[in-house]
XYZ file of C-alpha atoms in Angstrom:
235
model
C -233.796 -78.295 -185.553
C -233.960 -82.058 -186.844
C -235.720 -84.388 -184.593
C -236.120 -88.010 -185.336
C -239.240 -90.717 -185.450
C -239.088 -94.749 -185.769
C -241.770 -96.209 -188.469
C -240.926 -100.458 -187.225
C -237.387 -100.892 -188.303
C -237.488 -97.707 -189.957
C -235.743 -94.132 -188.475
C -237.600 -91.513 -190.255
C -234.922 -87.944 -190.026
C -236.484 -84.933 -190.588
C -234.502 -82.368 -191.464
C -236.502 -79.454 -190.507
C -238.851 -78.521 -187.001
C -241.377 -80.006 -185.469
C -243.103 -76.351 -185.036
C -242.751 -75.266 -188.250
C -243.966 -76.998 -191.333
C -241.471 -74.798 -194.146
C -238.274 -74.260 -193.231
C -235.515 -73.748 -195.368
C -232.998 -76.328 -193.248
C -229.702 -74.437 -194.315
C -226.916 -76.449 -193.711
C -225.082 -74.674 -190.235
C -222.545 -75.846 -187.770
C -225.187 -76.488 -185.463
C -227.352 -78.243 -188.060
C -224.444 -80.663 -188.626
C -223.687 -81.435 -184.917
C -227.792 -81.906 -184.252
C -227.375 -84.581 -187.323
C -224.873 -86.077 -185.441
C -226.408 -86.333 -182.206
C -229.578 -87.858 -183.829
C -227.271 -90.704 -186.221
C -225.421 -91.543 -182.527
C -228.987 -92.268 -181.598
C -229.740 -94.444 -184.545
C -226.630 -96.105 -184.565
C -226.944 -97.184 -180.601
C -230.351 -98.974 -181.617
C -230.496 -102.635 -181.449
C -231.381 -105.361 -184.415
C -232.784 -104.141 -187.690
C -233.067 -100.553 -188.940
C -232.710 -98.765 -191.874
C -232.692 -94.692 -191.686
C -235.106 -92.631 -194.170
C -233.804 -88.748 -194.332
C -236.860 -86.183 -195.343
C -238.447 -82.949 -194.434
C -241.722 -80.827 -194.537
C -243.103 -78.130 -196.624
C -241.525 -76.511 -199.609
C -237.800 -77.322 -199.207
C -235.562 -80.384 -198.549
C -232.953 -78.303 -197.711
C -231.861 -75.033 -199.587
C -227.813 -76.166 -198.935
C -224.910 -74.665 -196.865
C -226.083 -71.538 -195.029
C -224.331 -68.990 -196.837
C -225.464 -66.311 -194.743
C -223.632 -68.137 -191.554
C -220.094 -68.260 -193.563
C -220.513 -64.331 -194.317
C -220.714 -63.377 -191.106
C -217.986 -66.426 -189.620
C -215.027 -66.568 -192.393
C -212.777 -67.492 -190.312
C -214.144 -70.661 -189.388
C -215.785 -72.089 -193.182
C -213.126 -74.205 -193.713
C -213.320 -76.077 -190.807
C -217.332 -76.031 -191.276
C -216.284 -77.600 -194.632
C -214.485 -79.717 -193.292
C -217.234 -80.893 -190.557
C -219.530 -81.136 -193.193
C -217.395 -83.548 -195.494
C -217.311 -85.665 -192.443
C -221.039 -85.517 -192.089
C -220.955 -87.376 -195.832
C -218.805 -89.850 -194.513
C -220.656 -90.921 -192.149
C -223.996 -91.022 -194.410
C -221.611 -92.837 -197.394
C -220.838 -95.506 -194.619
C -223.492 -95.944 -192.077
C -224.081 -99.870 -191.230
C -227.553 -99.876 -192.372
C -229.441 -98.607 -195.510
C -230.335 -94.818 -196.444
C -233.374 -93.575 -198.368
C -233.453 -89.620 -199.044
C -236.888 -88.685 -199.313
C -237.079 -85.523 -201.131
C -240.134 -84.047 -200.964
C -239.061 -80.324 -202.056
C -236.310 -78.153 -203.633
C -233.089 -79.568 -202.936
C -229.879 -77.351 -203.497
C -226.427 -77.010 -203.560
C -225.020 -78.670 -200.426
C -227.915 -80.343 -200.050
C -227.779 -81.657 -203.116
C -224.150 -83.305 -202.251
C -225.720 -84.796 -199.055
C -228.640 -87.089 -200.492
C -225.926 -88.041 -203.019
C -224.725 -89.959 -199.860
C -227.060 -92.162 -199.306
C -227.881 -95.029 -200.780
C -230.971 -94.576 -202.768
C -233.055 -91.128 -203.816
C -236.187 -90.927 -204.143
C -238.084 -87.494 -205.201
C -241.361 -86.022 -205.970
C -242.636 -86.339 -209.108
C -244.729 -83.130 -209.451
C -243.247 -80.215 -207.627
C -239.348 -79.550 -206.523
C -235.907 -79.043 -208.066
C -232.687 -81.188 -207.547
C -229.804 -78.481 -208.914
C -225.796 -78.460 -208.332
C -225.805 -74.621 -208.879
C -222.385 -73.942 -208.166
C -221.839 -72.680 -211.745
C -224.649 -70.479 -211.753
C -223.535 -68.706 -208.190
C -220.085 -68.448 -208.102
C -218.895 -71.220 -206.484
C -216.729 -74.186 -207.012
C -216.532 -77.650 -205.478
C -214.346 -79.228 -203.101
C -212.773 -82.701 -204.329
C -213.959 -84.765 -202.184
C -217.677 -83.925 -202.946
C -217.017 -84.120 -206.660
C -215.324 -87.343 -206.317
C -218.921 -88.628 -203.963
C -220.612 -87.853 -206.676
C -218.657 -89.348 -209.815
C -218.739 -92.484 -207.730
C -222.888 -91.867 -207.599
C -223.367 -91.316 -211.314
C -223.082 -92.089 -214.986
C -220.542 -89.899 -216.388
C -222.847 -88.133 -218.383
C -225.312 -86.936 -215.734
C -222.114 -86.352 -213.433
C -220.655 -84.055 -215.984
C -224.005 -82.213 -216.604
C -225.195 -81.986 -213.113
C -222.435 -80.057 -211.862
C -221.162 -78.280 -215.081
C -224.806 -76.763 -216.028
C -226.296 -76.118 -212.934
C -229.366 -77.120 -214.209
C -232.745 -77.693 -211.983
C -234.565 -81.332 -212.483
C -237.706 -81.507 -211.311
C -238.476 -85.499 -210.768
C -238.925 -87.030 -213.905
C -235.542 -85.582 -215.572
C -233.630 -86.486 -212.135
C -235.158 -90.152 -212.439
C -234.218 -90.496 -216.408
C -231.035 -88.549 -215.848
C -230.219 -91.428 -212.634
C -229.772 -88.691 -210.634
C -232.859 -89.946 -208.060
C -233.823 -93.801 -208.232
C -237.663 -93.348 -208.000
C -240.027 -90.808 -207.893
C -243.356 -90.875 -206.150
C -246.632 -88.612 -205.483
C -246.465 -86.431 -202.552
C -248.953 -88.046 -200.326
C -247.324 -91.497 -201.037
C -243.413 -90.335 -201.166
C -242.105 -91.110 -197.345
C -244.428 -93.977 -197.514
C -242.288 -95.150 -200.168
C -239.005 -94.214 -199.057
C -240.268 -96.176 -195.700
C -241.221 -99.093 -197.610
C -237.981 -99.785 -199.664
C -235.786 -98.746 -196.492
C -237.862 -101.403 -194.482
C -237.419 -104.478 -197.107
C -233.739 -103.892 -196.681
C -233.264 -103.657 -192.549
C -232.339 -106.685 -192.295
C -228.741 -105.782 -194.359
C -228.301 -103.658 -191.045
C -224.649 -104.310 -189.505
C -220.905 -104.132 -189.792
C -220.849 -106.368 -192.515
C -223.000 -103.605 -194.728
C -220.329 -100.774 -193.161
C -217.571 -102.997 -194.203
C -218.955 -103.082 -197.878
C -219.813 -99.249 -197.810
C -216.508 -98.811 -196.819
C -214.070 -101.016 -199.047
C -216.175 -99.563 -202.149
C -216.270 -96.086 -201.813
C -212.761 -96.472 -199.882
C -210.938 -93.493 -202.198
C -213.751 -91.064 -201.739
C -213.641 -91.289 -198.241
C -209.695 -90.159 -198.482
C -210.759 -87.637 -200.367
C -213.347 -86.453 -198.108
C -211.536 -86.816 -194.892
C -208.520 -84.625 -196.631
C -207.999 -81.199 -195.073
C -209.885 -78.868 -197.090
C -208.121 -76.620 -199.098
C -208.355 -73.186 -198.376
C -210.912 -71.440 -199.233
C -211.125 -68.097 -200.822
C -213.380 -66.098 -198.370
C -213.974 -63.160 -200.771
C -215.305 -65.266 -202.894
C -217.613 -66.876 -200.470
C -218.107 -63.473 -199.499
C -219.575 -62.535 -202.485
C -222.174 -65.584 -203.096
C-alpha cells in the first residue's frame, strides 16, 4: 500500500510498497482511503511543506483497478464517486503538488497527476496515455472538465480523443507534463521545485486553488451518473 517519507519541507508519496519495488498501484477502494489517511497526515503537519506524489519500478500507476469493478458492480459508482473526491482534494490541497512520474501512467492515473499542480516525467522510458478510446470506455464530466482546465485545447482534445501514449518528450512539447528529467535525477527534481515553493503552504494557497478551479470542483463533487456496468464489464 502507499506509505509516506518527509525530504525537509518536502512529503515524498509513494504510491506503491515498501516490499516490493514494481507494482502496478491500481487504483482500489482501499487504495483511495490509504491516500486519504496518508494526505490527513500531511495536512496535520506544521509550517512549510509541499507534497511530491511518485512510485517505484516500471509503473506510476496502471489506473482504476478494473479487475475490482468486475467482480463489485454494484458499488463502481460510488468508487467513482470516492475517487472524484480524491481529485478534489489533490486540485485543492493548501500546499504545492509535484507528480513525479517515473513509469507508465494510465487511464485513471492519468486523470490523477492532472490534479496536481505541476508534472514532471521521465524522459527516456514510460507512457502518459488517456486510453479510454482505445478500451471502451468513456469519461465522467467532472474528470474531463479537470483536465480542460489543465490544458491547451489542442492537447486536451488529442489526449483524450486519440488515446495516444507520450513518452516524455511529446508529453513536455504537447504541455501535457511541465518538465522531464533522467531517472536517477527525476524525484530529486520533483523534490527540488516542490521545496522552492513550501513556503506558499496555507489557506491562502487553498483559497486560490479553490476560487480558480471553483466549477470543476462542482463538477466533480456531482453524483456520478450511472454507470453502465456491462460495459465496464466488458473492459
Amino acid at each position: 500500500m502507499p506509505y509516506l517519507e518527509r525530504v525537509a519541507d518536502v512529503f515524498v508519496l509513494n504510491l506503491g510498497s515498501r516490499d516490493v519495488d514494481d507494482t502496478e498501484n491500481r487504483i482500489s477502494p482501499d487504495w483511495v482511503a490509504e491516500i486519504n489517511t496518508l494526505l490527513d497526515e500531511v495536512q496535520a503537519s506544521s509550517g512549510a511543506a509541499a507534497l511530491v506524489t511518485t512510485a517505484t519500478g516500471k509503473y506510476f500507476s496502471t489506473g482504476v483497478d478494473l479487475s475490482w469493478g468486475a467482480e463489485n458492480l454494484d458499488q463502481i459508482n460510488r468508487f467513482i464517486g470516492t475517487v472524484q473526491e480524491m481529485l478534489v482534494r489533490f486540485l485543492t490541497l493548501p500546499m504545492q503538488t509535484v507528480a513525479a512520474m517515473q513509469g507508465h501512467t494510465f487511464g485513471g492515473a492519468a486523470f490523477f497527476v492532472m490534479a496536481h499542480d505541476y508534472r514532471i516525467m521521465r524522459s527516456d522510458r514510460g507512457f502518459l496515455c488517456f486510453p479510454g478510446v482505445n478500451i471502451g470506455a468513456t469519461y465522467s464530466p467532472g474528470t474531463v472538465d479537470m483536465v480542460r482546465a489543465r490544458l491547451a485545447p489542442h492537447a486536451f482534445h488529442e489526449a483524450l480523443t486519440t488515446g495516444r501514449r507520450y513518452g516524455g518528450g511529446d508529453a513536455m512539447a504537447l504541455g501535457l507534463v511541465d518538465a522531464v528529467s533522467a531517472a536517477d535525477s527525476l524525484l530529486d527534481d520533483a523534490v527540488a521545485r516542490a521545496g522552492e515553493l513550501a513556503g506558499t503552504r496555507g489557506d491562502v494557497l487553498g483559497e486560490i486553488k479553490r476560487t480558480m478551479y471553483a466549477n470543476e470542483i462542482r463538477s466533480l463533487l456531482n453524483p456520478v451518473a450511472g454507470v453502465d456496468e456491462m460495459e465496464w464489464a466488458s473492459n
